[in-house]
Short mmCIF file of C-alpha atoms and ligand atoms in Angstrom, two decimals:
data_model
loop_
_atom_site.label_atom_id
_atom_site.label_comp_id
_atom_site.label_asym_id
_atom_site.label_seq_id
_atom_site.Cartn_x
_atom_site.Cartn_y
_atom_site.Cartn_z
CA MET Y 1 6.42 -10.11 -10.56
CA GLU Y 2 5.34 -13.74 -10.53
CA CYS Y 3 2.73 -15.11 -12.97
CA ALA Y 4 -0.48 -15.39 -11.02
CA GLY Y 5 -1.43 -18.44 -13.06
CA LYS Y 6 1.73 -20.26 -12.20
CA GLY Y 7 1.43 -24.03 -11.97
CA ARG Y 8 -1.91 -24.22 -13.86
CA GLY Y 9 -1.32 -27.33 -15.95
CA THR Y 10 1.36 -25.91 -18.15
CA ARG Y 11 4.61 -24.20 -17.31
CA CYS Y 12 5.01 -20.46 -17.47
CA THR Y 13 6.17 -19.28 -20.90
CA GLY Y 14 8.21 -16.39 -19.71
CA SER Y 15 8.09 -13.44 -17.38
CA ALA Y 16 4.75 -12.11 -16.21
CA THR Y 17 4.35 -8.99 -18.27
CA ARG Y 18 0.55 -9.11 -19.01
CA ARG Y 19 -1.27 -7.30 -16.32
CA CYS Y 20 -4.92 -7.93 -15.53
CA GLY Y 21 -6.68 -5.13 -17.41
CA ARG Y 22 -9.30 -4.62 -14.79
CA CYS Y 23 -7.44 -4.49 -11.44
CA GLY Y 24 -3.93 -4.13 -12.72
CA VAL Y 25 -2.66 -5.87 -9.65
CA VAL Y 26 -1.78 -9.34 -10.94
CA ALA Y 27 0.22 -10.24 -14.04
CA TYR Y 28 0.47 -13.24 -16.28
CA CYS Y 29 3.00 -14.87 -18.57
CA SER Y 30 0.40 -15.67 -21.21
CA VAL Y 31 -3.27 -15.35 -22.20
CA ASP Y 32 -3.54 -19.01 -21.47
CA HIS Y 33 -2.58 -18.68 -17.79
CA GLN Y 34 -4.76 -15.58 -17.46
CA VAL Y 35 -7.80 -17.46 -18.73
CA LYS Y 36 -7.08 -20.47 -16.51
CA HIS Y 37 -6.75 -18.24 -13.45
CA TRP Y 38 -9.87 -16.14 -14.04
CA ASN Y 39 -12.24 -18.31 -11.99
CA ASP Y 40 -9.99 -17.95 -8.95
CA HIS Y 41 -9.16 -14.35 -9.59
CA LYS Y 42 -12.53 -12.82 -10.38
CA ASP Y 43 -13.54 -12.25 -6.73
CA GLU Y 44 -10.26 -10.79 -5.63
CA CYS Y 45 -10.12 -8.84 -8.85
CA LYS Y 46 -13.18 -6.90 -7.71
CA ARG Y 47 -11.59 -6.37 -4.30
CA PHE Y 48 -8.24 -5.28 -5.81
CA GLU Y 49 -10.05 -2.88 -8.15
CA LEU Y 50 -11.66 -1.20 -5.16
CA GLN Y 51 -8.35 -1.03 -3.34
CA MET Y 52 -6.59 0.40 -6.29
CA GLU Y 53 -9.12 3.27 -6.31
CA ARG Y 54 -7.78 4.06 -2.86
CA ILE Y 55 -4.21 3.88 -4.02
CA ASP Y 56 -3.60 7.53 -3.20
CA ALA Y 57 -4.38 6.84 0.42
CA LEU Y 58 -1.96 3.94 0.35
CA ASN Y 59 0.71 6.10 -1.22
CA GLU Y 60 0.43 8.43 1.69
CA PHE Y 61 2.26 5.97 3.75
CA PRO Y 62 5.01 8.53 4.25
CA PHE Y 63 8.13 6.49 4.60
CA THR Y 64 7.91 4.03 1.73
CA PHE Y 65 10.34 5.90 -0.44
CA SER Y 66 12.13 9.10 -0.84
CA GLU Y 67 9.81 11.42 -2.86
CA GLU Y 68 12.64 13.63 -4.05
CA ALA Y 69 14.62 10.80 -5.47
CA THR Y 70 11.64 9.13 -7.04
CA VAL Y 71 10.39 12.33 -8.66
CA GLN Y 72 13.81 12.94 -10.09
CA LEU Y 73 14.12 9.44 -11.38
CA CYS Y 74 10.70 9.53 -13.06
CA GLN Y 75 10.66 12.98 -14.49
CA LYS Y 76 14.26 13.52 -15.63
CA GLN Y 77 14.59 9.91 -16.32
CA GLU Y 78 17.83 10.02 -14.50
CA SER Y 79 19.18 6.55 -14.12
CA ARG Y 80 19.82 5.09 -10.74
CA CYS Y 81 23.48 4.69 -11.54
CA SER Y 82 23.97 8.38 -12.39
CA PHE Y 83 21.88 9.44 -9.41
CA LEU Y 84 24.24 7.44 -7.12
CA SER Y 85 27.37 8.34 -9.03
CA LYS Y 86 26.77 12.14 -8.56
CA ARG Y 87 26.67 11.51 -4.84
CA ALA Y 88 29.77 9.31 -4.90
CA ILE Y 89 27.80 6.35 -3.63
CA HIS Y 90 27.61 4.24 -6.78
CA LYS Y 91 28.34 0.53 -6.16
CA VAL Y 92 29.71 1.05 -2.64
CA GLY Y 93 28.64 0.22 0.95
CA MET Y 94 24.97 -0.25 1.53
CA TRP Y 95 24.27 1.36 -1.83
CA PHE Y 96 25.71 -1.56 -3.64
CA TYR Y 97 22.32 -3.03 -4.42
CA GLU Y 98 20.50 0.24 -5.24
CA CYS Y 99 21.17 0.13 -8.99
CA PRO Y 100 21.07 -2.54 -11.73
CA CYS Y 101 24.84 -3.01 -11.42
CA GLY Y 102 24.45 -4.62 -7.95
CA GLU Y 103 21.13 -6.22 -8.67
CA ALA Y 104 22.89 -8.39 -11.19
CA ALA Y 105 25.30 -9.57 -8.56
CA THR Y 106 22.59 -10.29 -6.00
CA SER Y 107 23.13 -13.67 -4.42
CA TYR Y 108 21.83 -12.88 -0.93
CA ASN Y 109 25.15 -13.65 0.62
CA PHE Y 110 25.55 -11.81 3.91
CA SER Y 111 29.23 -10.90 3.61
CA ARG Y 112 28.16 -7.22 3.35
CA LEU Y 113 26.64 -7.07 6.82
CA ASN Y 114 29.05 -4.44 7.98
CA ASP Y 115 28.50 -2.10 5.03
CA GLY Y 116 28.21 1.48 5.97
CA TRP Y 117 26.78 4.79 4.53
CA VAL Y 118 29.94 5.89 2.68
CA LEU Y 119 28.64 9.42 3.14
CA PRO Y 120 30.08 12.33 5.08
CA ARG Y 121 29.04 12.40 8.77
CA LEU Y 122 26.66 15.35 8.19
CA LEU Y 123 24.61 13.52 5.58
CA CYS Y 124 23.80 10.32 7.46
CA PRO Y 125 22.62 9.15 10.89
CA CYS Y 126 25.78 7.27 12.08
CA SER Y 127 25.48 7.76 15.83
CA GLU Y 128 23.00 8.33 18.65
CA PRO Y 129 20.55 11.14 17.95
CA LEU Y 130 21.49 14.47 19.59
CA SER Y 131 18.06 14.54 21.23
CA PRO Y 132 15.83 11.58 21.98
CA ILE Y 133 12.81 11.21 19.76
CA THR Y 134 9.93 13.09 21.43
CA LYS Y 135 7.21 13.49 18.86
CA ARG Y 136 5.77 11.20 16.23
CA LEU Y 137 7.34 11.37 12.85
CA HIS Y 138 4.90 12.12 10.03
CA SER Y 139 7.21 12.88 7.13
CA TRP Y 140 10.74 12.68 5.96
CA LYS Y 141 11.23 16.27 7.00
CA ASP Y 142 10.25 15.46 10.56
CA TYR Y 143 12.76 12.69 10.51
CA TYR Y 144 15.61 14.64 8.86
CA ASP Y 145 15.04 17.54 11.21
CA TRP Y 146 15.24 15.28 14.28
CA ARG Y 147 18.38 13.58 12.98
CA CYS Y 148 19.96 16.90 11.90
CA ILE Y 149 20.46 15.82 8.34
CA PRO Y 150 19.90 18.22 5.37
CA LEU Y 151 17.00 17.29 3.13
CA HIS Y 152 19.20 16.68 0.08
CA SER Y 153 20.79 13.67 1.72
CA PRO Y 154 20.00 10.45 -0.18
CA ALA Y 155 19.86 8.56 3.18
CA ALA Y 156 16.12 8.20 2.94
CA LEU Y 157 16.53 5.74 0.04
CA LEU Y 158 17.78 3.19 2.47
CA LEU Y 159 16.11 4.46 5.67
CA HIS Y 160 12.71 3.63 4.38
CA TRP Y 161 13.11 0.13 5.80
CA PRO Y 162 13.48 1.01 9.46
CA LEU Y 163 11.15 4.00 9.22
CA THR Y 164 8.40 1.87 7.65
CA ILE Y 165 8.65 -0.47 10.64
CA SER Y 166 8.41 2.39 13.13
CA TYR Y 167 5.56 3.98 11.23
CA ALA Y 168 3.73 0.62 11.15
CA VAL Y 169 4.10 0.29 14.92
CA GLN Y 170 2.58 3.79 15.21
CA VAL Y 171 -0.27 3.08 12.89
CA ALA Y 172 -0.99 -0.13 14.72
CA GLY Y 173 -1.32 1.89 17.87
CA LEU Y 174 1.29 -0.21 19.69
CA GLU Y 175 2.89 1.32 22.73
CA PRO Y 176 6.16 -0.43 23.46
CA LEU Y 177 7.51 0.04 26.99
CA THR Y 178 4.08 -0.55 28.46
CA PRO Y 179 3.87 -3.67 30.66
CA GLU Y 180 1.67 -5.68 28.23
CA PHE Y 181 4.65 -6.03 25.86
CA GLY Y 182 6.74 -7.93 28.32
CA ASP Y 183 10.47 -7.58 27.58
CA THR Y 184 10.51 -7.52 23.86
CA LEU Y 185 8.50 -6.05 20.99
CA CYS Y 186 8.34 -8.80 18.46
CA ILE Y 187 7.64 -8.12 14.85
CA HIS Y 188 7.34 -10.59 11.97
CA TYR Y 189 8.58 -9.19 8.73
CA LEU Y 190 7.42 -11.12 5.64
CA GLY Y 191 9.00 -11.38 2.21
CA PRO Y 192 12.23 -9.48 2.59
CA GLU Y 193 14.12 -9.03 -0.67
CA LYS Y 194 16.83 -6.40 -1.24
CA GLU Y 195 16.74 -5.32 2.42
CA LEU Y 196 18.40 -8.62 3.26
CA LEU Y 197 21.52 -7.13 1.75
CA GLN Y 198 21.15 -3.84 3.58
CA LEU Y 199 20.65 -5.08 7.14
CA SER Y 200 23.04 -2.57 8.63
CA VAL Y 201 20.46 0.22 8.03
CA PHE Y 202 18.06 -1.48 10.41
CA ALA Y 203 20.33 -0.32 13.25
CA GLU Y 204 18.51 2.99 12.93
CA LEU Y 205 15.74 1.25 14.96
CA LEU Y 206 18.03 1.76 18.00
CA ALA Y 207 17.34 5.48 17.62
CA LEU Y 208 13.71 5.11 16.69
CA PHE Y 209 12.86 2.86 19.67
CA PRO Y 210 14.98 4.06 22.56
CA GLY Y 211 14.96 1.68 25.50
CA VAL Y 212 12.88 -0.94 23.73
CA ALA Y 213 14.14 -4.47 23.15
CA LEU Y 214 13.19 -5.36 19.59
CA GLN Y 215 13.12 -8.67 17.89
CA ILE Y 216 12.46 -8.66 14.15
CA GLU Y 217 12.03 -12.06 12.51
CA PHE Y 218 12.37 -12.14 8.72
CA PHE Y 219 10.50 -14.85 6.83
CA GLY Y 220 10.80 -15.50 3.17
CA PRO Y 221 12.01 -17.68 0.36
CA ASN Y 222 14.84 -15.28 -0.43
CA ILE Y 223 16.62 -16.08 2.75
CA PRO Y 224 19.23 -18.66 1.84
CA GLU Y 225 19.14 -22.03 3.54
CA GLU Y 226 22.57 -21.50 5.11
CA MET Y 227 21.27 -18.39 6.93
CA ASN Y 228 18.13 -20.17 8.13
CA GLY Y 229 17.71 -19.78 11.88
CA LYS Y 230 20.58 -17.28 12.18
CA THR Y 231 20.42 -14.47 14.69
CA ILE Y 232 22.07 -11.09 14.16
CA HIS Y 233 22.53 -8.55 16.96
CA LEU Y 234 22.85 -4.99 15.78
CA CYS Y 235 24.53 -2.83 18.39
CA SER Y 236 25.69 0.22 16.48
CA PHE Y 237 24.59 2.45 13.66
CA ALA Y 238 25.84 2.04 10.10
CA LYS Y 239 29.06 4.04 9.86
CA CYS Y 240 29.88 7.20 7.94
CA LEU Y 241 32.85 8.01 5.84
CA GLN Y 242 34.88 10.20 8.28
CA MET Y 243 37.64 8.22 10.05
CA ASP Y 244 37.61 10.57 13.08
CA CYS Y 245 33.83 10.39 13.63
CA VAL Y 246 32.46 9.02 16.94
CA CYS Y 247 30.77 6.19 15.04
CA LYS Y 248 34.23 4.62 14.64
CA SER Y 249 34.71 4.27 18.39
CA SER Y 250 31.29 3.48 19.59
CA CYS Y 251 31.68 -0.17 19.09
CA LYS Y 252 35.33 -1.18 18.77
CA ASP Y 253 34.98 -4.82 17.97
CA VAL Y 254 35.06 -5.65 14.36
CA ASP Y 255 32.33 -8.23 14.78
CA ARG Y 256 29.84 -5.64 15.87
CA ASN Y 257 27.09 -7.57 14.20
CA VAL Y 258 27.91 -10.97 15.42
CA TYR Y 259 26.61 -13.03 18.22
CA SER Y 260 28.30 -11.93 21.40
CA ASN Y 261 26.17 -9.21 23.03
CA LYS Y 262 25.07 -9.98 26.54
CA TYR Y 263 21.96 -7.90 26.44
CA PRO Y 264 20.98 -7.44 22.87
CA ARG Y 265 18.53 -4.66 22.21
CA LEU Y 266 17.99 -5.28 18.55
CA VAL Y 267 17.87 -8.80 17.28
CA LEU Y 268 17.20 -9.80 13.70
CA LYS Y 269 16.29 -13.47 13.10
CA LEU Y 270 16.21 -15.07 9.70
CA GLN Y 271 13.85 -17.88 8.64
CA THR Y 272 13.90 -19.46 5.20
CA GLY Y 273 10.61 -20.25 3.53
CA PHE Y 274 7.03 -19.07 3.33
CA TYR Y 275 5.40 -17.81 6.50
CA HIS Y 276 2.46 -20.23 6.23
CA ASP Y 277 4.86 -23.12 6.23
CA CYS Y 278 6.56 -22.27 9.49
CA TYR Y 279 3.89 -20.16 11.16
CA LYS Y 280 2.52 -22.77 13.57
CA ASP Y 281 5.94 -23.70 15.04
CA ILE Y 282 7.01 -20.11 15.49
CA THR Y 283 4.08 -18.58 17.32
CA LYS Y 284 4.13 -21.23 20.04
CA ASP Y 285 6.96 -19.47 21.94
CA CYS Y 286 6.92 -16.01 20.51
CA TYR Y 287 3.65 -14.48 19.38
CA PRO Y 288 4.28 -11.46 17.14
CA HIS Y 289 2.86 -8.14 18.20
CA LEU Y 290 2.85 -7.02 14.63
CA ILE Y 291 3.17 -8.70 11.30
CA ILE Y 292 4.26 -6.59 8.35
CA ALA Y 293 5.03 -7.17 4.66
CA PRO Y 294 6.55 -3.92 3.44
CA ASN Y 295 7.33 -5.08 -0.07
CA ALA Y 296 4.18 -3.77 -1.57
CA GLY Y 297 2.03 -5.90 -3.76
CA ILE Y 298 2.59 -9.08 -1.74
CA ALA Y 299 -0.96 -10.02 -2.69
CA ALA Y 300 0.14 -10.18 -6.27
CA TYR Y 301 2.53 -12.97 -5.55
CA SER Y 302 0.38 -16.11 -5.70
CA SER Y 303 2.80 -18.18 -3.61
CA TRP Y 304 2.08 -15.90 -0.62
CA LEU Y 305 -1.69 -16.31 -0.74
CA PRO Y 306 -1.84 -19.01 1.96
CA THR Y 307 0.04 -16.66 4.28
CA ILE Y 308 -2.48 -13.91 3.71
CA MET Y 309 -5.26 -16.38 4.49
CA ASN Y 310 -3.50 -17.42 7.70
CA VAL Y 311 -2.73 -13.94 8.80
CA SER Y 312 -6.24 -12.57 8.18
CA GLY Y 313 -7.51 -15.63 10.10
CA ILE Y 314 -5.71 -14.56 13.28
CA HIS Y 315 -7.88 -11.55 13.83
ZN1 LIG Q 401 2.28 -18.41 -16.17
ZN1 LIG Q 402 -7.73 -8.53 -11.98
ZN1 LIG Q 403 24.93 1.18 -11.31
ZN1 LIG Q 404 30.15 8.67 11.72
ZN1 LIG Q 405 8.81 -13.81 17.32
#
């Protein structure tokens, strides 16, 4: 977390480990910065405090994480590394950044764009669903049932990114495929972090939004300059471990994620920097139908505050 009092006269004296005792939402590097920030914080502190009382409701957002895995990690204090090792997915494929080993290597380079599940076919959604999605998904069980995956599969740990998007579209009451959406459902996704290194998993949106053309634009300071403005077309699902599985033949070209598709259905775009800095230029030609910031606690990052002001000003 970032010190909420960052840039107040003096430099931060370390990492922000002191949480505001009242709301618990913001954190500071020092008492000094906490005191200096209080005048700005006291109004939002009251608001945060009220929101935190409703945290249970917020936690009901069903696809934010895999409950099974989280409970295990908290109660048995099993480390991420051993959780992944037991399932033979430690430091491989899309799992590379799911434990401290990979986090240390994080440089947001995109060479891992073709990473797969590294799981047996039966444990991951590597190809088109057997039946199209017909009902709304309300839980991981709904999802796993639909995708014919056993509940003990760890796939949810990565699938929470695309499922959170589809759930947000549901909650917002958006009905893609109705005329008002034009050709493309456009979503602005703010503040991506680790998911930038797991973009293959977003291909699950092909199954979640059949027949819909989707454009997801990522905005954030973690997108490296050299990727700024880049477009990625996802045309097939992240692959499983089995060499003879259909997922190996569905899209023969090695560059499945590169820029050649004639009619892309799922386009990811990357924009470096804070949303409030590029917002005005972007919305001219493509107004988003939905803006989401799934990395919880975005309000606790003071550098995003102008974005929140802007976005709340739109309504
Ligand atoms: Zn500070
Ligand atoms: Zn506070
Ligand atoms: Zn590890
Ligand atoms: Zn497969
Ligand atoms: Zn757009």
